[in-house]
PDB file of C-alpha atoms in Angstrom:
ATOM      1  CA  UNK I   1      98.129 120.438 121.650  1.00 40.00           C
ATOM      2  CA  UNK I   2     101.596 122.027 122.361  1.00 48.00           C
ATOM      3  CA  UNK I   3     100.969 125.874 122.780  1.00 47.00           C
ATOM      4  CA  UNK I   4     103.213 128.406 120.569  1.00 50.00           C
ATOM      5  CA  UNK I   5     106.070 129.314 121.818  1.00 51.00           C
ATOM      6  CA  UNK I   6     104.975 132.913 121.096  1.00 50.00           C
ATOM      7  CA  UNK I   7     101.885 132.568 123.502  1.00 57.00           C
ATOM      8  CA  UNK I   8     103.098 132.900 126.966  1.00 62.00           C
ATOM      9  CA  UNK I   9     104.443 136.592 128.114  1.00 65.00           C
ATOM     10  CA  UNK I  10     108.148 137.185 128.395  1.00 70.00           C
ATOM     11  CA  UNK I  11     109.505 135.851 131.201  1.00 74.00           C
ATOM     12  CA  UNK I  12     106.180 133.702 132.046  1.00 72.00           C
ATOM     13  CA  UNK I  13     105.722 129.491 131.617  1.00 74.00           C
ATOM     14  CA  UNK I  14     103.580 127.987 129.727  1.00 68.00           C
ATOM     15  CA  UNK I  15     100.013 127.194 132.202  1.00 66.00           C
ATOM     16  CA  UNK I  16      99.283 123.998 132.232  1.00 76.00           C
ATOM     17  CA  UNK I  17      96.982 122.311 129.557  1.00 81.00           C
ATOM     18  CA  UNK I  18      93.945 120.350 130.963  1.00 84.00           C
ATOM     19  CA  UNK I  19      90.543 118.649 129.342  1.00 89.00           C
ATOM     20  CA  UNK I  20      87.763 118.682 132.001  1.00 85.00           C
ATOM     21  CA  UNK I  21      85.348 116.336 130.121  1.00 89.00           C
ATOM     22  CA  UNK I  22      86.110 113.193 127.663  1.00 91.00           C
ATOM     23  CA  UNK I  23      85.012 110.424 127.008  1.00 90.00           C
ATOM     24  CA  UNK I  24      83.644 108.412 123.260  1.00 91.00           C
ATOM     25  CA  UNK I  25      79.989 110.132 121.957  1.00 89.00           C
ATOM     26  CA  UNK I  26      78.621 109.935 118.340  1.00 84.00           C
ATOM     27  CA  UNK I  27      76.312 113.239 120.174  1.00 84.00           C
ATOM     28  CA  UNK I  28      74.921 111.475 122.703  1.00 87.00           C
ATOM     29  CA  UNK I  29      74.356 107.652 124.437  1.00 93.00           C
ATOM     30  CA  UNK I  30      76.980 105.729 122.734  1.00 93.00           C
ATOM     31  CA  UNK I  31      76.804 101.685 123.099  1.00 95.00           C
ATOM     32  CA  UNK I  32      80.448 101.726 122.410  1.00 96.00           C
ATOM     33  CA  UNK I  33      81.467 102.991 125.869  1.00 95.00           C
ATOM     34  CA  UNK I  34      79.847  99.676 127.568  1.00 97.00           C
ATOM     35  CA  UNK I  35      82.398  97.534 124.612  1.00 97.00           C
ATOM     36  CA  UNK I  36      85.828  96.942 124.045  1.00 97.00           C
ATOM     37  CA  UNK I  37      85.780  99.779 121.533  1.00 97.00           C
ATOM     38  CA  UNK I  38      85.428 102.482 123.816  1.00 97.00           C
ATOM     39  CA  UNK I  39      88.227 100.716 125.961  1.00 97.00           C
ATOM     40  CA  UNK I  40      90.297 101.303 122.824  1.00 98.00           C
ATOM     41  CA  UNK I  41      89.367 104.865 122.279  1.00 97.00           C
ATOM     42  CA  UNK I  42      90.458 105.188 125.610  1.00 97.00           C
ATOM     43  CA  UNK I  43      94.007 104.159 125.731  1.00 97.00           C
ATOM     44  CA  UNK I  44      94.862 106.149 122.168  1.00 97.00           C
ATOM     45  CA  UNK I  45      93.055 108.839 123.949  1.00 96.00           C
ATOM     46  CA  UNK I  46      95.293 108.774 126.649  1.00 94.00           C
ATOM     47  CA  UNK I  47      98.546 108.218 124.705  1.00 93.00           C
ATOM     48  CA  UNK I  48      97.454 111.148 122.447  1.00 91.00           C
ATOM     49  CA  UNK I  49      97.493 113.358 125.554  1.00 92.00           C
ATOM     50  CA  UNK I  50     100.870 112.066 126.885  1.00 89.00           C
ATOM     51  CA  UNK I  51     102.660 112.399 123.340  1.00 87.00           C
ATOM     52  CA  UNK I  52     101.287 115.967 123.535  1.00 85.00           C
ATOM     53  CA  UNK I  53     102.140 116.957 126.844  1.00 85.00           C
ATOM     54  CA  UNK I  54      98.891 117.367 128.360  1.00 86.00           C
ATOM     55  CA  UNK I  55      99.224 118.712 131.930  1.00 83.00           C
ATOM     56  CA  UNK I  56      95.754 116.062 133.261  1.00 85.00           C
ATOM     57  CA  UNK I  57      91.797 115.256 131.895  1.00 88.00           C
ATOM     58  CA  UNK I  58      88.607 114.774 133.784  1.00 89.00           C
ATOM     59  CA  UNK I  59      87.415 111.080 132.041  1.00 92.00           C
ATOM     60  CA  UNK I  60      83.497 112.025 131.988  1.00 90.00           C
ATOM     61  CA  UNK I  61      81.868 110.064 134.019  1.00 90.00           C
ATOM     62  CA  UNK I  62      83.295 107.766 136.883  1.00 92.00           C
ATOM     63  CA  UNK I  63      79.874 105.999 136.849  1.00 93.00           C
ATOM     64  CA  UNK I  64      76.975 105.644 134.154  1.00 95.00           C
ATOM     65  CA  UNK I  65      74.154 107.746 136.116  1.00 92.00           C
ATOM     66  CA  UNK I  66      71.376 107.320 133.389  1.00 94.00           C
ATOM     67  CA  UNK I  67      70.952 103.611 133.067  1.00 95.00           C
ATOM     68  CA  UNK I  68      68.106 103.919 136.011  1.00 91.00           C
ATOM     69  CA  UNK I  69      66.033 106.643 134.422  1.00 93.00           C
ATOM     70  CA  UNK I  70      63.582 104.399 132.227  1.00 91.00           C
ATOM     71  CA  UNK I  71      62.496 107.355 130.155  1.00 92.00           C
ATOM     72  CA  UNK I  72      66.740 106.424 128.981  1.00 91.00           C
ATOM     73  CA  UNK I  73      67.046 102.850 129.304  1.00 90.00           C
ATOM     74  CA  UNK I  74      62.984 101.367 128.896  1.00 93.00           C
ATOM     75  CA  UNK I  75      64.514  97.700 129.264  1.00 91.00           C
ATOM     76  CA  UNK I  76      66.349  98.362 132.224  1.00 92.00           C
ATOM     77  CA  UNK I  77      69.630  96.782 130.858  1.00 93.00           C
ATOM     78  CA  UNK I  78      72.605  97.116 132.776  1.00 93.00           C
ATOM     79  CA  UNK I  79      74.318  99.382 130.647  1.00 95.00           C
ATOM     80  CA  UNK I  80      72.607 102.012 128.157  1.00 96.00           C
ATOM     81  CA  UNK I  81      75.380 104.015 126.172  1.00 94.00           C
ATOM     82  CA  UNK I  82      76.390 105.575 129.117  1.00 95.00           C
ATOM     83  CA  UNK I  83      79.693 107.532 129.780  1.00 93.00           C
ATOM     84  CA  UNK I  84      80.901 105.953 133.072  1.00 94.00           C
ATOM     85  CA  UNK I  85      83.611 103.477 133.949  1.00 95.00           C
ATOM     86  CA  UNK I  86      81.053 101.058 135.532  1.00 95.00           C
ATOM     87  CA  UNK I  87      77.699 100.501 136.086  1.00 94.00           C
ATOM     88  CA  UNK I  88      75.680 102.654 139.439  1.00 90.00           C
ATOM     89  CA  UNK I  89      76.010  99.075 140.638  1.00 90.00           C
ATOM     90  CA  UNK I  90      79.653  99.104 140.334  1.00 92.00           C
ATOM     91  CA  UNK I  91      79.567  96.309 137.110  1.00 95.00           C
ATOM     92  CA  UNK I  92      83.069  97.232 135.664  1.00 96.00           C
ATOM     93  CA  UNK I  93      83.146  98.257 131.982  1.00 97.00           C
ATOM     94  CA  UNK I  94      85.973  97.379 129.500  1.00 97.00           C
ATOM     95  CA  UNK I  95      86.996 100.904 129.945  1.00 97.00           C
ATOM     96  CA  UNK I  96      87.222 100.772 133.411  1.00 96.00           C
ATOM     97  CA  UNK I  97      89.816  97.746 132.411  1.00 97.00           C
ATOM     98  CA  UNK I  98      91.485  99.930 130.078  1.00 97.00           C
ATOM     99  CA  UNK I  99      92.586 102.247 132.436  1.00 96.00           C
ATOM    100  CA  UNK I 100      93.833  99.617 134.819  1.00 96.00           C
ATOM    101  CA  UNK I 101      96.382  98.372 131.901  1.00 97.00           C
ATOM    102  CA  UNK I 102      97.423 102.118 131.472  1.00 96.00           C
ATOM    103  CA  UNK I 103      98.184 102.912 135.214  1.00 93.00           C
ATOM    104  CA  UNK I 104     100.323  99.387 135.119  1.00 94.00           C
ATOM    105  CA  UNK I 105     102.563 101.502 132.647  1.00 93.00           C
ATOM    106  CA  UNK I 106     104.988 102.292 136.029  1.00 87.00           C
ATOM    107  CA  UNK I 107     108.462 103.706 135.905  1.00 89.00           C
ATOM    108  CA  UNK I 108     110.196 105.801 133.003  1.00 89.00           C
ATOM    109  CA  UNK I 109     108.354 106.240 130.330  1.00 84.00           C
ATOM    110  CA  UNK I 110     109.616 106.022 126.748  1.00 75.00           C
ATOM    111  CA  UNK I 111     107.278 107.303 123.196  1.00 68.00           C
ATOM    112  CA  UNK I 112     107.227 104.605 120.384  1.00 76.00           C
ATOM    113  CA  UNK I 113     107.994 106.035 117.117  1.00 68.00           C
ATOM    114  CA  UNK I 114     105.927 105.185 114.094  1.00 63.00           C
ATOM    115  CA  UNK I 115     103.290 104.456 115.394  1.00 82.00           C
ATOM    116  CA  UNK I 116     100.049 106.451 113.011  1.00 88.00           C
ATOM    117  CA  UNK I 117      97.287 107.703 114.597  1.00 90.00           C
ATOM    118  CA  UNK I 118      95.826 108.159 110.807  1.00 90.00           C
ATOM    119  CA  UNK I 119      96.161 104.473 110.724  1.00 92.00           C
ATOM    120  CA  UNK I 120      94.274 103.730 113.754  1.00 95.00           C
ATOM    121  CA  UNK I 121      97.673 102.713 115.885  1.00 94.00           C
ATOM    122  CA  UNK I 122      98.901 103.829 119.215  1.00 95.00           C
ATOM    123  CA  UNK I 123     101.932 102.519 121.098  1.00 94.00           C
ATOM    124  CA  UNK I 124     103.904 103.450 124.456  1.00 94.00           C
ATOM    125  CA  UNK I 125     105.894 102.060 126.589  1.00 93.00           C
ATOM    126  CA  UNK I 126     107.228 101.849 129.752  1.00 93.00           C
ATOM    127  CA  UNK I 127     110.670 100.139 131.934  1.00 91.00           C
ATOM    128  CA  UNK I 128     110.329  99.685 135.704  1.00 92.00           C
ATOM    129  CA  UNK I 129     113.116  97.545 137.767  1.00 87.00           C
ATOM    130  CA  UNK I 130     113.814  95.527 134.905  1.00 86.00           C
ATOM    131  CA  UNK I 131     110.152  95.107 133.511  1.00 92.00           C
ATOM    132  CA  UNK I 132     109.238  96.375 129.998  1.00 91.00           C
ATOM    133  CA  UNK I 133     106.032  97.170 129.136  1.00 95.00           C
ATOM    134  CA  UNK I 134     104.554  98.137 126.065  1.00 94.00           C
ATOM    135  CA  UNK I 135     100.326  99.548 125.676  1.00 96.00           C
ATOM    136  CA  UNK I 136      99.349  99.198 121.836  1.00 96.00           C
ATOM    137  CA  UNK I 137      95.517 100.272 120.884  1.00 97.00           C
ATOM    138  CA  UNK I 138      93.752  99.859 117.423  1.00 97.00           C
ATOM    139  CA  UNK I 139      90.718 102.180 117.048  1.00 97.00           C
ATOM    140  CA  UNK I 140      88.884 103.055 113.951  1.00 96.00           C
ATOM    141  CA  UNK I 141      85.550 104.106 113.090  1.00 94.00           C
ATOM    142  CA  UNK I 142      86.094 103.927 109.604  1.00 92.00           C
ATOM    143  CA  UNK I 143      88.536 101.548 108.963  1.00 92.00           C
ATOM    144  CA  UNK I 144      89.126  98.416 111.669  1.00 95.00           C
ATOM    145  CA  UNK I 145      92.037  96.891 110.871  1.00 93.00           C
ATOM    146  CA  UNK I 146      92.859  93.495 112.270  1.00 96.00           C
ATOM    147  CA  UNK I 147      97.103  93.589 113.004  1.00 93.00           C
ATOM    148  CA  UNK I 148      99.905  91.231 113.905  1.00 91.00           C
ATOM    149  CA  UNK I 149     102.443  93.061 116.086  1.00 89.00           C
ATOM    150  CA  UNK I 150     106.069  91.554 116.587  1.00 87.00           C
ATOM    151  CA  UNK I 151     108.118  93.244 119.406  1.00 84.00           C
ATOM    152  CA  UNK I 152     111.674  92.793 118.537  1.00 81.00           C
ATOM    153  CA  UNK I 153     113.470  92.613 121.891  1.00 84.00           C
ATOM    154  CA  UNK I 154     117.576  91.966 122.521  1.00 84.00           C
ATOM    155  CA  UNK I 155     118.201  88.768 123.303  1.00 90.00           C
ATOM    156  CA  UNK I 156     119.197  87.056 126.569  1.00 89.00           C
ATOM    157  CA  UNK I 157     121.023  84.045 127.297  1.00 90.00           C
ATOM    158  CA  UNK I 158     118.285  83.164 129.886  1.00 90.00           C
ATOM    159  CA  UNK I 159     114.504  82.050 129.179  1.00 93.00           C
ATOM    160  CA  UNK I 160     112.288  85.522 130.367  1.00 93.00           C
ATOM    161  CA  UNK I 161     108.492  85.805 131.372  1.00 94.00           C
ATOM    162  CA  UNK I 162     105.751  87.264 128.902  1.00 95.00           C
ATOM    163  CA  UNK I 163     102.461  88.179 130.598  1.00 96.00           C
ATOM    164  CA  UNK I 164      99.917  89.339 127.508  1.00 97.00           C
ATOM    165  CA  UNK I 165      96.748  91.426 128.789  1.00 97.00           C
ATOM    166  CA  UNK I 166      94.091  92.035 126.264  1.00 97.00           C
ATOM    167  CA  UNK I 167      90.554  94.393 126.129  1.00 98.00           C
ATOM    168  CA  UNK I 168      89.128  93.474 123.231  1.00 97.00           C
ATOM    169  CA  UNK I 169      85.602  90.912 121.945  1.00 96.00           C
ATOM    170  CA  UNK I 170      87.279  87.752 123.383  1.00 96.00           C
ATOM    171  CA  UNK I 171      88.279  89.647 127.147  1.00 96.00           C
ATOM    172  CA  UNK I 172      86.714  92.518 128.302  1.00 95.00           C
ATOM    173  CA  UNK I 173      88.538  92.559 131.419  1.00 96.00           C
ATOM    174  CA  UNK I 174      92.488  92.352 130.887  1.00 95.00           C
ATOM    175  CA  UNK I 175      93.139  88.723 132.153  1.00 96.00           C
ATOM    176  CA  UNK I 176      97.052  87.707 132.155  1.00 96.00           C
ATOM    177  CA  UNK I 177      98.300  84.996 130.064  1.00 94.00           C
ATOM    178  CA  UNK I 178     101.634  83.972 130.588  1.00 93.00           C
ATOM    179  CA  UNK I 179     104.330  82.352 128.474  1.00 92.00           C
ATOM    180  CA  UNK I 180     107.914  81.979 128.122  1.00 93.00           C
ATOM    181  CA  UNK I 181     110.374  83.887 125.750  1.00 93.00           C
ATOM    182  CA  UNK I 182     113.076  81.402 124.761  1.00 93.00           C
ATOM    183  CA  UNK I 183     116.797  82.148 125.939  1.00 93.00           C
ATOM    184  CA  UNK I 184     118.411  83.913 122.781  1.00 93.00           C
ATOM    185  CA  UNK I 185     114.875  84.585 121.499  1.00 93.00           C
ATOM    186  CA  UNK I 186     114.875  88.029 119.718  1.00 90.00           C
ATOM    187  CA  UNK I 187     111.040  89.241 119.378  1.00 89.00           C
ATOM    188  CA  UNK I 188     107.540  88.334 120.304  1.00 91.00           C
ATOM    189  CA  UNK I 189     104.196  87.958 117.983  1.00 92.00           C
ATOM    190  CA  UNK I 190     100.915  88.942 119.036  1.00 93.00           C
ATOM    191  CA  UNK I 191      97.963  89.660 117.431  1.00 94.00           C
ATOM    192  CA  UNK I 192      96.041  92.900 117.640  1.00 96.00           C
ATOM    193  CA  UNK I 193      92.164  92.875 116.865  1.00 96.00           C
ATOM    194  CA  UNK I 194      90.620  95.824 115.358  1.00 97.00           C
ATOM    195  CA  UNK I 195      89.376  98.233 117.709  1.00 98.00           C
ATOM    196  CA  UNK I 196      91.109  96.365 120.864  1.00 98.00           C
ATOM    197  CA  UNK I 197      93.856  96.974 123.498  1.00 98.00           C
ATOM    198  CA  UNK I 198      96.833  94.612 124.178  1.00 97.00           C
ATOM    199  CA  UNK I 199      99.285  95.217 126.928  1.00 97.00           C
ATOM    200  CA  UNK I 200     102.644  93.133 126.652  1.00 95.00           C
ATOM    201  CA  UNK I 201     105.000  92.744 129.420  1.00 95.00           C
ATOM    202  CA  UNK I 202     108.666  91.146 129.242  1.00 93.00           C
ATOM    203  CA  UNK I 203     109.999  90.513 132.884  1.00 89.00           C
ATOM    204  CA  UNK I 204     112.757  88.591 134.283  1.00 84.00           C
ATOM    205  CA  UNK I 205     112.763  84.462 134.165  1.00 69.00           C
ATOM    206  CA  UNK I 206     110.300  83.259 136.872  1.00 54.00           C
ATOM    207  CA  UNK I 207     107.972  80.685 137.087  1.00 48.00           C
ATOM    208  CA  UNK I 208     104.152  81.220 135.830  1.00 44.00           C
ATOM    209  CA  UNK I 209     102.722  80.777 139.331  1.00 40.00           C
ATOM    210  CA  UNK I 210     105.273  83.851 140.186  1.00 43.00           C
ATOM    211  CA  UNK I 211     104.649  86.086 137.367  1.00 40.00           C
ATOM    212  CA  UNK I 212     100.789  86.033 138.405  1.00 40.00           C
ATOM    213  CA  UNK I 213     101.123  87.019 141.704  1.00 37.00           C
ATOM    214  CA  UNK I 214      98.482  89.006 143.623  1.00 32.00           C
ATOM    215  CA  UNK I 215     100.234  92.205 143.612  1.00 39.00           C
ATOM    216  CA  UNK I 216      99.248  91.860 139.758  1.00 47.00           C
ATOM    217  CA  UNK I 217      95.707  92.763 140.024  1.00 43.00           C
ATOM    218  CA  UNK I 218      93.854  93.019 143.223  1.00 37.00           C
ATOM    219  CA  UNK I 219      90.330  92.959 143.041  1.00 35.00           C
ATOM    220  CA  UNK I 220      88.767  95.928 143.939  1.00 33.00           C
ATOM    221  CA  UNK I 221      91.842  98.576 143.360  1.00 32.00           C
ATOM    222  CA  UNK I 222      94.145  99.528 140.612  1.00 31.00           C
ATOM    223  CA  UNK I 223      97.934  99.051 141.268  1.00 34.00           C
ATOM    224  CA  UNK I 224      99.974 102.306 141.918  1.00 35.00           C
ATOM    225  CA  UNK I 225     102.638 103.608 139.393  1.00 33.00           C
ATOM    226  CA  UNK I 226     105.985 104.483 140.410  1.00 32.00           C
ATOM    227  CA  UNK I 227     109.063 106.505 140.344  1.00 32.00           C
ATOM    228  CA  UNK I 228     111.908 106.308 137.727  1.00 32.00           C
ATOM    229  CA  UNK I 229     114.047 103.030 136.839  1.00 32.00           C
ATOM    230  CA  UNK I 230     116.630 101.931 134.342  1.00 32.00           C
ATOM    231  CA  UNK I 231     115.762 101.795 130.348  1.00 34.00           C
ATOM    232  CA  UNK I 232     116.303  98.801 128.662  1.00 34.00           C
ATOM    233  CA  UNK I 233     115.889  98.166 124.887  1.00 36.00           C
ATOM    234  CA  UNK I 234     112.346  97.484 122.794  1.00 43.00           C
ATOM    235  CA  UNK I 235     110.894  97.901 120.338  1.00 42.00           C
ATOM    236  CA  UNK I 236     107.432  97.608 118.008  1.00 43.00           C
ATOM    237  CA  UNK I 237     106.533  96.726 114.910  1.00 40.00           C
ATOM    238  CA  UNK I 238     102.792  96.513 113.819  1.00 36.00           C
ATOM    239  CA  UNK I 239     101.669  94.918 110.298  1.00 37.00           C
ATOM    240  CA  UNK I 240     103.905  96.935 107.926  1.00 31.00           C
ATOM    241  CA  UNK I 241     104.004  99.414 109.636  1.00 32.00           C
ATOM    242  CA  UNK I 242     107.895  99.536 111.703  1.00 31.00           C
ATOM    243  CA  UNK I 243     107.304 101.085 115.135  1.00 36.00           C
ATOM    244  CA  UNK I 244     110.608 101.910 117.099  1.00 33.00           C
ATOM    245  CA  UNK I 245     111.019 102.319 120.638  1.00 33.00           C
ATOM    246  CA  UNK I 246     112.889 106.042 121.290  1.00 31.00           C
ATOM    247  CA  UNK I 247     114.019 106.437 124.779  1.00 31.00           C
ATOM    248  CA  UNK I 248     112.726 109.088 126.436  1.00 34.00           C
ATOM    249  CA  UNK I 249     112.843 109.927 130.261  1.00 31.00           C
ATOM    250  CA  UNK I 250     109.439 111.415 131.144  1.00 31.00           C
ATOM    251  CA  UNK I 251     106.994 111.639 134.494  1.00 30.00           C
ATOM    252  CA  UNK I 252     105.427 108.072 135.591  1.00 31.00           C
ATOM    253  CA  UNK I 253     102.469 107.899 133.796  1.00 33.00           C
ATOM    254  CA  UNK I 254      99.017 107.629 135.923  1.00 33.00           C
ATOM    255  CA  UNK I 255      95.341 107.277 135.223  1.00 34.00           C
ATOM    256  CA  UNK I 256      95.506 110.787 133.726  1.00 35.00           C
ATOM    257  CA  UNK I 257      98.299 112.043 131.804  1.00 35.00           C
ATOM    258  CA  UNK I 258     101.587 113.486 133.071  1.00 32.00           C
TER     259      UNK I 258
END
């Protein structure tokens, strides 16, 4: 959380605010981590800690380490509750996935207003040489709510490209879809599952085969972020609930928050 302004000595900064550990535990192994819902927990995690300014976090663990020991994991599954991002075999997790769609969040970042945290709903987004990107999460232990989001965008007098990434029970791993927003078109629907991620991204007109290049996603490392670049107007709305974009120039956002 933002310290007092009382706290630091005169004439001192602020130090900078780090978590060493994280991750999702009920006080313990947690089968959520190896599911969509810890991906989830993940991404509101880490736009919690960007809306608050946190300086960087330690995600606890890179790798589940106790899946082998079969005093832990008797069956020898794959995964066991463990905190990693992947198996000791390197078998990618959801949350793994999750942080992939939060490091594609390159360029100037902007905070979405309206979104409730109370209400298990967490937005940001993102504009980067004419690409606008926008990372939405649903988590809730006690109440899952199932959510249709429209993103009300300005319109164009040109057709643009829509590439939809989702973590949730259907796609644990992020997989692009891509469709076309029609020329004067002036918002796109998509539905948000309880406890799931969605990543929408509105780029220039190009052709599908284009818009899933290889730069996307390569297979074995996550894409790099980037420096600042232009705003352009978006916005959110989930269920009822209106969600509007506020610009706001900030650092690039990476796998931890800055």
């Amino acid at each position: 959380l933002p310290l007092p302004d009382a706290l630091p000595l005169s004439g001192e900064t602020a130090p900078s605010l780090l978590i060493t550990e994280w991750n999702l535990s009920s006080g313990g192994f947690d089968a959520r981590n190896d599911t969509f819902v810890g991906a989830a927990h993940t991404v509101a995690s880490l736009i919690e800690m960007h809306r608050h300014g946190l300086g960087g976090a330690t995600f606890f663990a890179a790798v589940d380490r106790h899946c082998s020991n079969r005093d832990v994991n008797p069956n020898g599954k794959q995964f066991c509750g463990d905190w990693g991002t992947a198996s000791a075999a390197g078998a990618r997790k959801p949350v793994w996935h999750a942080f992939e769609l939060w490091q594609m969040l390159k360029g100037s970042t902007r905070t979405v207003t309206g979104a409730d945290a109370a209400a298990g709903l967490w937005a940001i987004a993102a504009d980067d040489a004419g690409t606008s990107r926008i990372l939405v999460a649903a988590f809730s232990v006690a109440q899952p709510t199932d959510r249709r989001l429209r993103i009300a965008v300005a319109p164009q007098d040109r057709p643009r490209s829509v590439v939809i990434r989702r973590v949730d029970a259907t796609d644990s791993a992020g997989a692009a879809t891509v469709a076309v927003l029609a020329a004067g078109a002036d918002g796109i629907e998509v539905p948000l599952a309880a406890n799931s991620v969605v990543l929408v991204e509105l780029r220039p007109a190009a052709p599908a085969a284009e818009a899933l290049s290889a730069g996307d996603r390569g297979a074995d490392q996550l894409p790099a972020t980037g420096g600042p670049s232009p705003t352009a107007a978006l916005f959110i709305l989930a269920a009822a609930v209106a969600v509007s974009a506020a610009r706001r120039r900030s650092h690039c956002v990476r796998s931890r928050a800055c």
